[in-house]
Tab-separated table of C-alpha atoms in Angstrom:
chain	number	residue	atom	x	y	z
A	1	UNK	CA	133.857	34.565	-4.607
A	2	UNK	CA	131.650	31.722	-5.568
A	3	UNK	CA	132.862	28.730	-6.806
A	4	UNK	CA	131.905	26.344	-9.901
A	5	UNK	CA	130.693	23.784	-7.510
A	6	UNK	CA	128.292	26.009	-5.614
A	7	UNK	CA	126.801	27.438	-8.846
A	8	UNK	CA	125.686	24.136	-9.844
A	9	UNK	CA	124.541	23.337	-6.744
A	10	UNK	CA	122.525	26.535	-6.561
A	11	UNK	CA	121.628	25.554	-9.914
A	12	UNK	CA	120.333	22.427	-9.278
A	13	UNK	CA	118.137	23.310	-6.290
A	14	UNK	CA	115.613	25.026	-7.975
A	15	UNK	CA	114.982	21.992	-10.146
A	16	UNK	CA	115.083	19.798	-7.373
A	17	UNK	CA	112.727	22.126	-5.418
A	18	UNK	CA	110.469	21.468	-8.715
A	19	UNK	CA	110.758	18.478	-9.023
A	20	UNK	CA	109.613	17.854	-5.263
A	21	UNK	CA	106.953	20.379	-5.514
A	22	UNK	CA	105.469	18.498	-8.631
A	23	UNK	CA	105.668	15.101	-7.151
A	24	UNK	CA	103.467	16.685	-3.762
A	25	UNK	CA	100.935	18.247	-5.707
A	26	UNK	CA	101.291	15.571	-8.372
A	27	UNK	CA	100.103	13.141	-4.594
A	28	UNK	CA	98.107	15.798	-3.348
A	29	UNK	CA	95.941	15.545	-7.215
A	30	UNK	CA	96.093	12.031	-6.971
A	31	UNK	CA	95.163	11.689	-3.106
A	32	UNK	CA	91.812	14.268	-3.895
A	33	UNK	CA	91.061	11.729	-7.062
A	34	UNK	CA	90.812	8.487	-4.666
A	35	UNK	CA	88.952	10.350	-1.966
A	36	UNK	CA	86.643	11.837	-3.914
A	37	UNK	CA	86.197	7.862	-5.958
A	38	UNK	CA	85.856	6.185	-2.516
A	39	UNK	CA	83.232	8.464	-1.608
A	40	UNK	CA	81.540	8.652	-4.825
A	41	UNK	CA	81.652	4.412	-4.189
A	42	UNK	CA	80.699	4.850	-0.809
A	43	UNK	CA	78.099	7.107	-1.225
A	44	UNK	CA	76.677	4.500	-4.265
A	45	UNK	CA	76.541	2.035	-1.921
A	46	UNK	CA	73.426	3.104	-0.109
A	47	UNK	CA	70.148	2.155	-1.566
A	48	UNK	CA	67.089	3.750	-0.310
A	49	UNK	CA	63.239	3.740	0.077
A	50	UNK	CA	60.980	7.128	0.070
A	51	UNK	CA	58.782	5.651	3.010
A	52	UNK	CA	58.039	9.669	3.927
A	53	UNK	CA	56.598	9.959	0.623
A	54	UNK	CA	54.348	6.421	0.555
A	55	UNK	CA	52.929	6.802	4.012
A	56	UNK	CA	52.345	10.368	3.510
A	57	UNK	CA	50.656	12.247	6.804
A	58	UNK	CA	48.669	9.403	8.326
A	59	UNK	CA	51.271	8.531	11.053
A	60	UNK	CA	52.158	9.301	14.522
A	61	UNK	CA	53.583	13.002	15.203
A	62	UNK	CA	57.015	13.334	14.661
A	63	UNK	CA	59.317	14.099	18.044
A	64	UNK	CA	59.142	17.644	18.756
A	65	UNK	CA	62.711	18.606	18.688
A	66	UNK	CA	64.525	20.347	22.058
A	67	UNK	CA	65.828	23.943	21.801
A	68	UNK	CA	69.280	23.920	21.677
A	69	UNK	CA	71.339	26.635	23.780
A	70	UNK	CA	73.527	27.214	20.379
A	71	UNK	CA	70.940	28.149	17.500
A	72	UNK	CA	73.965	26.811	15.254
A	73	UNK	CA	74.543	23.383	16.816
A	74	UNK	CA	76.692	21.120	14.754
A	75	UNK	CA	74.885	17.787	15.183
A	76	UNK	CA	71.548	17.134	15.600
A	77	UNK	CA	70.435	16.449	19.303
A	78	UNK	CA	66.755	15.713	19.492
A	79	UNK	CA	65.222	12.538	20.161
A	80	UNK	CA	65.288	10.205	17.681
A	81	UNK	CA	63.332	6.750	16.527
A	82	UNK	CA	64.707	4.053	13.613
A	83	UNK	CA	63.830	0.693	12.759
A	84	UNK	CA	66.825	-1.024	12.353
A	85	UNK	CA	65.687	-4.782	10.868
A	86	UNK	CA	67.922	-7.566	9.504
A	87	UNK	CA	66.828	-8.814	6.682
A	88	UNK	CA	67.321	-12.669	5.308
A	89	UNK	CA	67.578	-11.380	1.775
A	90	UNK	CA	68.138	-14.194	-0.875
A	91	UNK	CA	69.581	-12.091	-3.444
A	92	UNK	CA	73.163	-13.024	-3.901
A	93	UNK	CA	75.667	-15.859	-4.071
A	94	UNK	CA	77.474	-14.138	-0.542
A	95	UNK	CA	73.735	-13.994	1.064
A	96	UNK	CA	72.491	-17.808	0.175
A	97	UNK	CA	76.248	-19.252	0.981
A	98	UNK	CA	75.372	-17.354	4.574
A	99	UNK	CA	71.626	-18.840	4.670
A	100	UNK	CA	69.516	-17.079	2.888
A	101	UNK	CA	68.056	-19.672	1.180
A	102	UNK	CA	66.615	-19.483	-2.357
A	103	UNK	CA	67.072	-16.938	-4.623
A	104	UNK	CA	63.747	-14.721	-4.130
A	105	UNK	CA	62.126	-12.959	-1.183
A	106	UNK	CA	63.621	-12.389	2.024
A	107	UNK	CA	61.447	-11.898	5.431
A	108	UNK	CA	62.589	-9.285	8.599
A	109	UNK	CA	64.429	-11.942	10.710
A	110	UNK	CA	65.240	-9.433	13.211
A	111	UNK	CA	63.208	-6.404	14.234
A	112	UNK	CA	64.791	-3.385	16.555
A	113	UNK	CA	63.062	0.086	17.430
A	114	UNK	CA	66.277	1.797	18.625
A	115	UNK	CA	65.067	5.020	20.469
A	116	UNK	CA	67.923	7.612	21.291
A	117	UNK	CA	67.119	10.246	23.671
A	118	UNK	CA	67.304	13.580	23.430
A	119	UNK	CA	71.336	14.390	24.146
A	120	UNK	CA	71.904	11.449	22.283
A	121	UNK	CA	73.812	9.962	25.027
A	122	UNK	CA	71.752	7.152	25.842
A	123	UNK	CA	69.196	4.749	23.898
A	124	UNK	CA	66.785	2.002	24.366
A	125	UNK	CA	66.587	-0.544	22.007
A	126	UNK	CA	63.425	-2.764	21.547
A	127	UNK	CA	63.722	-5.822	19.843
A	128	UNK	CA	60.431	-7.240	18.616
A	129	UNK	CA	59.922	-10.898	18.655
A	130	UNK	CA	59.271	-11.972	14.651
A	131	UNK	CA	56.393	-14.397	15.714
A	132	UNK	CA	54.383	-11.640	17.179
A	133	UNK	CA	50.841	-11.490	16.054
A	134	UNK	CA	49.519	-8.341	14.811
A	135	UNK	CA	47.060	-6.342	12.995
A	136	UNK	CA	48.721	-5.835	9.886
A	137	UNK	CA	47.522	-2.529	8.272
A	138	UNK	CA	46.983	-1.768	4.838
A	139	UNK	CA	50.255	-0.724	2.829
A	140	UNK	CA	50.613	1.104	-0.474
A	141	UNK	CA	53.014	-0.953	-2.997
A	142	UNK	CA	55.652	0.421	-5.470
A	143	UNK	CA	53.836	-1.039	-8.068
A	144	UNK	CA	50.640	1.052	-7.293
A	145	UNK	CA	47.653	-0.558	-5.490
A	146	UNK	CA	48.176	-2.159	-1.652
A	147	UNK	CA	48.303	-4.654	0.477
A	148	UNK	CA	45.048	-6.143	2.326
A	149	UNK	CA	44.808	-5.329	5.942
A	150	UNK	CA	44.997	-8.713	7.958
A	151	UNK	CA	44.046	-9.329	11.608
A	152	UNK	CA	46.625	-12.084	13.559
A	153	UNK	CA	48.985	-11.729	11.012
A	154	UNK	CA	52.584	-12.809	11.546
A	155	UNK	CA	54.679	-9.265	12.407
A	156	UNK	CA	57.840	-10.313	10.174
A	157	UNK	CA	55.079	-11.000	7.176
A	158	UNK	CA	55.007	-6.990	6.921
A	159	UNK	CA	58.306	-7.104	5.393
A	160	UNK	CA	57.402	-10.133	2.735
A	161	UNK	CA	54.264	-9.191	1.602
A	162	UNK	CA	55.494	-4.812	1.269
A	163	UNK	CA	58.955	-4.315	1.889
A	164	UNK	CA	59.977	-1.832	4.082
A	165	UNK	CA	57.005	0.932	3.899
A	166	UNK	CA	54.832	-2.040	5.256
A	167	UNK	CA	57.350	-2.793	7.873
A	168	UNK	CA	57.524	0.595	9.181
A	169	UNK	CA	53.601	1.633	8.974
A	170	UNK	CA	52.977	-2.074	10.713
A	171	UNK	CA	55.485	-1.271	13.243
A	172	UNK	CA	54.056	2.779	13.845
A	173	UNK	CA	50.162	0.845	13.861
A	174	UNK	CA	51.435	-1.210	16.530
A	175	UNK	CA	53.569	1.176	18.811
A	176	UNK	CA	52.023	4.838	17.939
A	177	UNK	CA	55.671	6.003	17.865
A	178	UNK	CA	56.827	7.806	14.249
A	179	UNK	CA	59.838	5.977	12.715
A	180	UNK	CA	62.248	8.745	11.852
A	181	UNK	CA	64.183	6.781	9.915
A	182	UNK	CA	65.029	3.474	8.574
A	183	UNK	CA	67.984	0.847	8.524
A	184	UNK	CA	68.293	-2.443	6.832
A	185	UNK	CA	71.477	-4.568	6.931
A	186	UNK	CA	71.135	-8.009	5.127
A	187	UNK	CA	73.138	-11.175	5.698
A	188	UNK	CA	76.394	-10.777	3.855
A	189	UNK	CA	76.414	-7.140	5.294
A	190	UNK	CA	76.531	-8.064	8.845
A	191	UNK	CA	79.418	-10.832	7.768
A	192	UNK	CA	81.865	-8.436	6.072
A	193	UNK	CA	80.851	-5.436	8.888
A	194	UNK	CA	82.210	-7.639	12.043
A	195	UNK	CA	84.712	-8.755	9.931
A	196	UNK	CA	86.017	-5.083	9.057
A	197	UNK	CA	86.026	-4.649	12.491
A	198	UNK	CA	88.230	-7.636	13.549
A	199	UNK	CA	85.573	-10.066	15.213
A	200	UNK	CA	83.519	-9.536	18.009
A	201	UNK	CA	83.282	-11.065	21.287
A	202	UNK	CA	80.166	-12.274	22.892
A	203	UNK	CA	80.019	-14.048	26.079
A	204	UNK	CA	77.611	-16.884	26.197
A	205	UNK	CA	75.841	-18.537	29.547
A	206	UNK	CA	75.024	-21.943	27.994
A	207	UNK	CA	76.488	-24.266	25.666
A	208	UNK	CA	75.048	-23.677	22.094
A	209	UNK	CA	74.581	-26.636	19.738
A	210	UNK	CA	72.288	-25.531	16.460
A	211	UNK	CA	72.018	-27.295	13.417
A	212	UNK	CA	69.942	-24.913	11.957
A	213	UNK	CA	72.645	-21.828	12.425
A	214	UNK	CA	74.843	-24.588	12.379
A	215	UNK	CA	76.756	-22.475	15.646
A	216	UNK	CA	78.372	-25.120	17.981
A	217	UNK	CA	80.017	-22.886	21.333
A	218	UNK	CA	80.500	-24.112	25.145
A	219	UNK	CA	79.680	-21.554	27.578
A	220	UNK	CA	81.847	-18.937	27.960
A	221	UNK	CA	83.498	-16.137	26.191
A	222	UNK	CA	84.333	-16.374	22.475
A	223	UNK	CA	85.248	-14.106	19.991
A	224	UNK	CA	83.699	-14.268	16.670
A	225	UNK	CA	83.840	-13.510	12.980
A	226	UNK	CA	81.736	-12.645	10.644
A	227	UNK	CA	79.846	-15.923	9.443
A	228	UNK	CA	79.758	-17.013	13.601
A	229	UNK	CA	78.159	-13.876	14.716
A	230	UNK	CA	75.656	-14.216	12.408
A	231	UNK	CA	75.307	-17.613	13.004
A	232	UNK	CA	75.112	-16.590	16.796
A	233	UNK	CA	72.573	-13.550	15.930
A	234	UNK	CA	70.313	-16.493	14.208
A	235	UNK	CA	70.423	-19.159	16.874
A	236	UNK	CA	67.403	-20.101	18.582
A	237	UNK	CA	66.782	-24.050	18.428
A	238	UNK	CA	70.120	-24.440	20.492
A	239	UNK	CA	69.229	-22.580	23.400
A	240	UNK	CA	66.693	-22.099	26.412
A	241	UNK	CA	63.282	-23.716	24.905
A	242	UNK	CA	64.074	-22.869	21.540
A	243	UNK	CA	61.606	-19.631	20.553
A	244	UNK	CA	62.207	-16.441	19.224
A	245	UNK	CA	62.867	-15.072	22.550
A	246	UNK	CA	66.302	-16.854	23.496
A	247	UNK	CA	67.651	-15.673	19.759
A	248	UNK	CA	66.343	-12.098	21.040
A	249	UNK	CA	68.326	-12.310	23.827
A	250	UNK	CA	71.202	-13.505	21.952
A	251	UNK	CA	70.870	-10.902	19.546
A	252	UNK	CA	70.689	-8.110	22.302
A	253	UNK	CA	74.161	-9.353	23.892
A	254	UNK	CA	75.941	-9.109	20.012
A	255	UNK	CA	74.370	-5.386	20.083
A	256	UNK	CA	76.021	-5.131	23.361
A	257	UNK	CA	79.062	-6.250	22.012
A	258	UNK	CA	79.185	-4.877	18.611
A	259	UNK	CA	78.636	-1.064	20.226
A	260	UNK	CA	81.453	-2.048	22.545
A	261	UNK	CA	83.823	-3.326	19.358
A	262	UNK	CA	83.614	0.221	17.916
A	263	UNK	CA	84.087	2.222	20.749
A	264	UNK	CA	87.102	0.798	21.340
A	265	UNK	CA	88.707	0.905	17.362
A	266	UNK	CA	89.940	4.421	16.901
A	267	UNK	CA	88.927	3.414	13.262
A	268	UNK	CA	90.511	7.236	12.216
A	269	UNK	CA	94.199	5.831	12.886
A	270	UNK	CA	93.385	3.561	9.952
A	271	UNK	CA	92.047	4.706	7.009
A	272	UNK	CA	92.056	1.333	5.316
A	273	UNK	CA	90.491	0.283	8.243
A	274	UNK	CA	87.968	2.913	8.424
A	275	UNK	CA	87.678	2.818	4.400
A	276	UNK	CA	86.757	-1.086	4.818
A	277	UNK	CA	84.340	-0.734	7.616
A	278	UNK	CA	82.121	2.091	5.343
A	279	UNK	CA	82.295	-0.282	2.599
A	280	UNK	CA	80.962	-2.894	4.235
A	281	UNK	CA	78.168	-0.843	5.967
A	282	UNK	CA	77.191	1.309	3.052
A	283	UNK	CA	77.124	-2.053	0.971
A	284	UNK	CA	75.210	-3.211	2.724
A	285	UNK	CA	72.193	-0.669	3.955
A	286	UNK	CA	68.832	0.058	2.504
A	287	UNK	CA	67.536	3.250	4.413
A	288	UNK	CA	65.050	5.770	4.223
A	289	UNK	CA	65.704	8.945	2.161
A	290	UNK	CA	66.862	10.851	5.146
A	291	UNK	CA	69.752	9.054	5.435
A	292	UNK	CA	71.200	7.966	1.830
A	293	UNK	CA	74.501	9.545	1.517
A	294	UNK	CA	77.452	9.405	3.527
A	295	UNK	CA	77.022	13.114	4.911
A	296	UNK	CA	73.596	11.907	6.423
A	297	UNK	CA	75.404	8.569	7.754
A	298	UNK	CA	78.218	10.527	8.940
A	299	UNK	CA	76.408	13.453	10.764
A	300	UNK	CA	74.241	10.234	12.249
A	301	UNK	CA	77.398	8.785	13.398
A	302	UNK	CA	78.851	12.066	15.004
A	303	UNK	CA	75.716	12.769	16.821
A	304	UNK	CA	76.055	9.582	18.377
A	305	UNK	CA	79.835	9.885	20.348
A	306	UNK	CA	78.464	10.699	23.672
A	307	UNK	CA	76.608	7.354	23.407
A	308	UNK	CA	78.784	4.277	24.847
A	309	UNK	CA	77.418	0.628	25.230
A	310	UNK	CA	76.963	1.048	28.855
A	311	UNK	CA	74.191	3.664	28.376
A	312	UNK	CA	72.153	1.783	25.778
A	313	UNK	CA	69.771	-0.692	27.398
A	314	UNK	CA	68.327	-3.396	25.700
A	315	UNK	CA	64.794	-4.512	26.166
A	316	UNK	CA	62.027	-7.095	24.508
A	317	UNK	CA	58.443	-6.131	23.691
A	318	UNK	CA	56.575	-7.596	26.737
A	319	UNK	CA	54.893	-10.407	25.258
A	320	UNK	CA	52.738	-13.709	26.602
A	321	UNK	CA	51.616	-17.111	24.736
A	322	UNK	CA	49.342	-16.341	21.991
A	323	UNK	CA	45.770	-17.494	23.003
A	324	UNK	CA	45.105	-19.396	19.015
A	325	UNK	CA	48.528	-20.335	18.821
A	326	UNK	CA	51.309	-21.871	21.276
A	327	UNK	CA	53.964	-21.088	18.809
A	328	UNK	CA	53.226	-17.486	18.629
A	329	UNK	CA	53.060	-14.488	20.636
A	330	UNK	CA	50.988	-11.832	21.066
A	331	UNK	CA	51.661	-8.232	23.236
A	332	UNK	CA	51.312	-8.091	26.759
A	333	UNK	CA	48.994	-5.060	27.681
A	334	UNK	CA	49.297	-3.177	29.341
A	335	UNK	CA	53.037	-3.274	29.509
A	336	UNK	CA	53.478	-3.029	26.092
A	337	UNK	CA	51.473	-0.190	25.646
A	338	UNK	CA	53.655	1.366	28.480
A	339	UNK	CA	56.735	0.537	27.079
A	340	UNK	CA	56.017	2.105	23.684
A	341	UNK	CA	54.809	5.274	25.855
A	342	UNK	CA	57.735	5.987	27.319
A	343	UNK	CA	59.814	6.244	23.818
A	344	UNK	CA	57.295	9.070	22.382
């Protein structure tokens, strides 16, 4: 025979059972509401430039892509091309504190056609040297009309005088390779992105003494935040003879370093972590249309875990002393020609 005290008990479970069940789903609602917010706020993040659209047909073929065994592959495997530039945007308190000078314009300060092969488990990435002269082609403008074509033009002037559609068609003029996509990261982006991921360390091979970067470092190994990566990534009158060619190379080692960084943060054991890292990048981006919104980021991203630091080699644009300028460059054919031949 039951007793009093185990009919209230019985009694009572069912309302505790409640009471547990509506404090789960009451998380569960609440959990959906601030995932679906931070990727409504990630996703915001991104801005974005039709550069399909303004260049239209008259570029280089696009990569042919491989037949896949699976007709239903998850990820995308073919070959792949983006210009990935830094930009020295001026917009912003966080951007000018960092060095980014006045408040309007901004110029490419750092130039990289990453090409990933097909697999996607290995890349090359090019940098090309800013002071590069170039035949700078005609580009259309937003605000309807173009740009003039100019002949020894400076390559980073692309960016200034169009924005990104001239950087890209400048960039396809000069190589003959089709820019799938597009990246931009400016200043303040960089900062908060290495400093989301806890530093960085870089190994240097000479002391570094800039008072333009203002980046002061014996040689050695050092690991970095935010503000002294880019401060690193912008160096150039501290080191070797002071060109555009020593900050390359310093600039390739942080890539180096950077790949190597998120490799080894298992960034899904950490969704604050993780949460703080997409904030920072998607704050930070300007791409083409083919990759603004998180899916396209993401499905990027995933394509791209076969590829570790080791198998991405780094490379500059073969270049030699302009012949009108000693402070600029110019390609060096038919190397250069060879180079960009080998990524198509």
């Amino acid at each position: 025979m039951t007793g009093d005290g185990e009919d209230r008990r019985a009694g009572r479970r069912p309302r505790v059972l409640k009471a547990v069940g509506l404090a789960l789903a009451g998380t569960l609602v609440l959990g959906c509401a601030a995932a679906g917010w931070a990727y409504w706020h990630l996703n915001s993040n991104i801005k974005s430039v039709d550069i399909d659209s303004a260049l239209g047909d008259d570029r280089p073929a696009k990569v042919t892509p491989t037949p896949s065994a699976s007709q239903e592959a998850p990820l995308p495997t073919e070959a792949v091309n983006i210009l990935v530039l830094g930009s020295d945007s001026r917009s912003g308190k966080a951007n000018q504190a960092l060095g980014g000078g006045s408040s309007t314009g901004a110029r490419s300060d750092t130039a990289m056609v990453v090409h990933i092969d097909a697999g996607r488990t290995t890349a090359t990435v090019v940098s090309i040297p800013r002071d590069t002269l170039v035949t700078r082609p005609s580009c259309p403008l937003a605000s309807g009309g173009s740009t003039s074509a100019a002949y020894g033009a400076m390559f980073n002037s692309a960016y200034s005088v169009g924005g990104p559609v001239c950087a890209v068609k400048t960039v396809e003029s000069i190589t003959n390779v089709r820019m799938d996509h597009y990246i931009e990261i400016d200043f303040s982006g960089f900062a908060k992105l290495v400093d989301a991921l806890g530093g960085v360390m870089v190994t240097t091979d000479e002391d570094i003494d800039d008072d333009d970067s203002h980046l002061t470092l014996k040689a050695g190994t050092h690991h970095l935040n935010g503000a002294q990566a880019l401060a690193f990534a912008r160096t150039r009158h501290g080191i070797g003879d002071g060109s555009d060619l020593g900050r390359i190379g310093l600039q390739q080692k942080l890539v180096k370093a950077l790949l190597e960084q998120i490799s080894s943060t298992n960034l899904l054991t950490s969704p604050t972590k993780l949460y703080s890292v997409a904030d920072a990048i998607t704050g930070s981006l300007t791409t083409d249309t083919g990759l603004d919104s998180l899916t396209e980021l993401m499905s990027l991203g995933e394509s791209l875990r076969g590829l570790s630091s080791d198998e991405a080699k780094t490379v500059t644009m073969p270049v030699v002393t302009a012949p009108s300028n000693p402070n600029r460059v110019v390609a060096k054919e038919p190397a250069a020609s060879e180079l960009w031949e080998s990524l198509r």
